[in-house]
Amino acid sequence: MEFIRDIFSLLGRVCISVMFLWACYEKIKHWGATAAYMKSKGVPQLNIVLPASVAIKIIGGLMILLGWHSHLGALLLLVVTIASAVFLHPFWKAHSSDRVLEKA
């Protein structure tokens, strides 16, 4: 039973970390478009915030994937996710037609 629990724990860590690491890959691959989007949303200090958020997501994702202080990695990812939801996807401010796009 212990073995099955370990397998599912590993599978969960892989799924969560891959989601964040893939998002970082896409942000790095399309750096200019990501910066333009964040600028259009009024993110302050973009030249610091964008690299810092990518770095925090990579570090947090790797911490979870490797199981090394995974609780701290999850906390880092939680903070970055909440910040991006507040600054980049404020669906509560959107009009009715745009609200559907912001929730996605």
C-alpha positions as a printed Julia matrix, in Angstrom:
104×3 Matrix{Float64}:
   0.0    0.0     0.0
   2.91   2.32    0.76
   4.25   1.77   -2.77
   0.96   2.81   -4.37
   0.81   5.94   -2.23
   4.35   6.85   -3.28
   3.52   6.31   -6.96
   0.46   8.55   -6.77
   2.4   11.16   -4.83
   5.06  11.18   -7.54
   2.42  11.34  -10.26
   0.75  14.31   -8.54
   4.06  16.14   -8.14
   4.88  15.56  -11.8
   1.48  16.82  -13.0
   1.56  19.97  -10.87
   5.16  20.86  -11.64
   4.87  20.2   -15.37
   1.94  22.61  -15.55
   4.03  25.45  -14.11
   7.25  24.52  -15.9
   5.45  24.36  -19.26
   3.91  27.79  -18.6
   7.41  29.12  -17.93
   8.68  27.58  -21.15
   5.89  29.32  -23.07
   6.57  32.65  -21.34
  10.27  32.43  -22.19
   9.54  31.31  -25.76
   7.15  34.25  -26.3
   8.91  36.76  -24.05
   7.95  39.82  -26.08
   4.27  38.9   -26.28
   4.21  38.11  -22.56
   5.84  41.43  -21.73
   3.39  43.29  -23.98
   0.43  41.57  -22.35
   1.68  42.35  -18.86
   2.35  45.96  -19.89
  -1.2   46.27  -21.25
  -2.48  45.14  -17.85
  -0.44  47.83  -16.09
   2.0   45.59  -14.24
   4.53  47.83  -12.45
   8.32  47.33  -12.8
   7.86  44.9   -15.68
  11.61  44.43  -16.24
  11.83  43.03  -12.69
   8.43  41.37  -12.26
   8.47  39.21  -15.4
  11.9   37.58  -14.86
  11.2   37.21  -11.14
   7.85  35.52  -11.71
   9.35  33.13  -14.27
  12.24  32.32  -11.94
   9.93  31.74   -8.97
   7.71  29.45  -11.06
  10.72  27.46  -12.27
  12.18  27.15   -8.78
   8.82  26.25   -7.22
   8.03  23.77   -9.97
  11.39  22.05   -9.61
  11.07  21.95   -5.83
   7.74  20.16   -6.14
   8.96  17.86   -8.91
  12.05  16.79   -6.99
  10.27  16.63   -3.64
  12.87  18.93   -2.08
  11.08  21.27    0.35
   7.96  20.79   -1.76
   5.78  22.66    0.75
   7.91  25.76    0.28
   7.77  25.31   -3.5
   3.99  25.05   -3.32
   3.87  28.23   -1.24
   5.98  30.07   -3.83
   3.69  28.92   -6.62
   0.63  29.91   -4.6
   1.94  33.45   -4.08
   2.81  33.88   -7.78
  -0.54  32.42   -8.88
  -2.53  34.75   -6.61
  -0.5   37.76   -7.75
  -1.03  36.91  -11.42
  -4.75  36.38  -10.85
  -5.07  39.77   -9.18
  -2.95  41.76  -11.67
  -3.43  39.9   -14.95
  -6.89  38.31  -14.76
  -9.21  40.55  -12.7
 -12.45  39.06  -13.99
 -14.41  40.96  -11.34
 -13.55  44.22  -13.13
 -14.44  42.97  -16.62
 -17.7   43.66  -18.41
 -20.09  40.79  -19.01
 -18.72  39.8   -22.45
 -15.08  39.98  -21.35
 -15.7   38.21  -18.05
 -15.86  34.81  -19.74
 -12.41  35.37  -21.29
 -10.84  36.38  -17.98
 -12.11  33.29  -16.17
 -10.51  30.95  -18.69
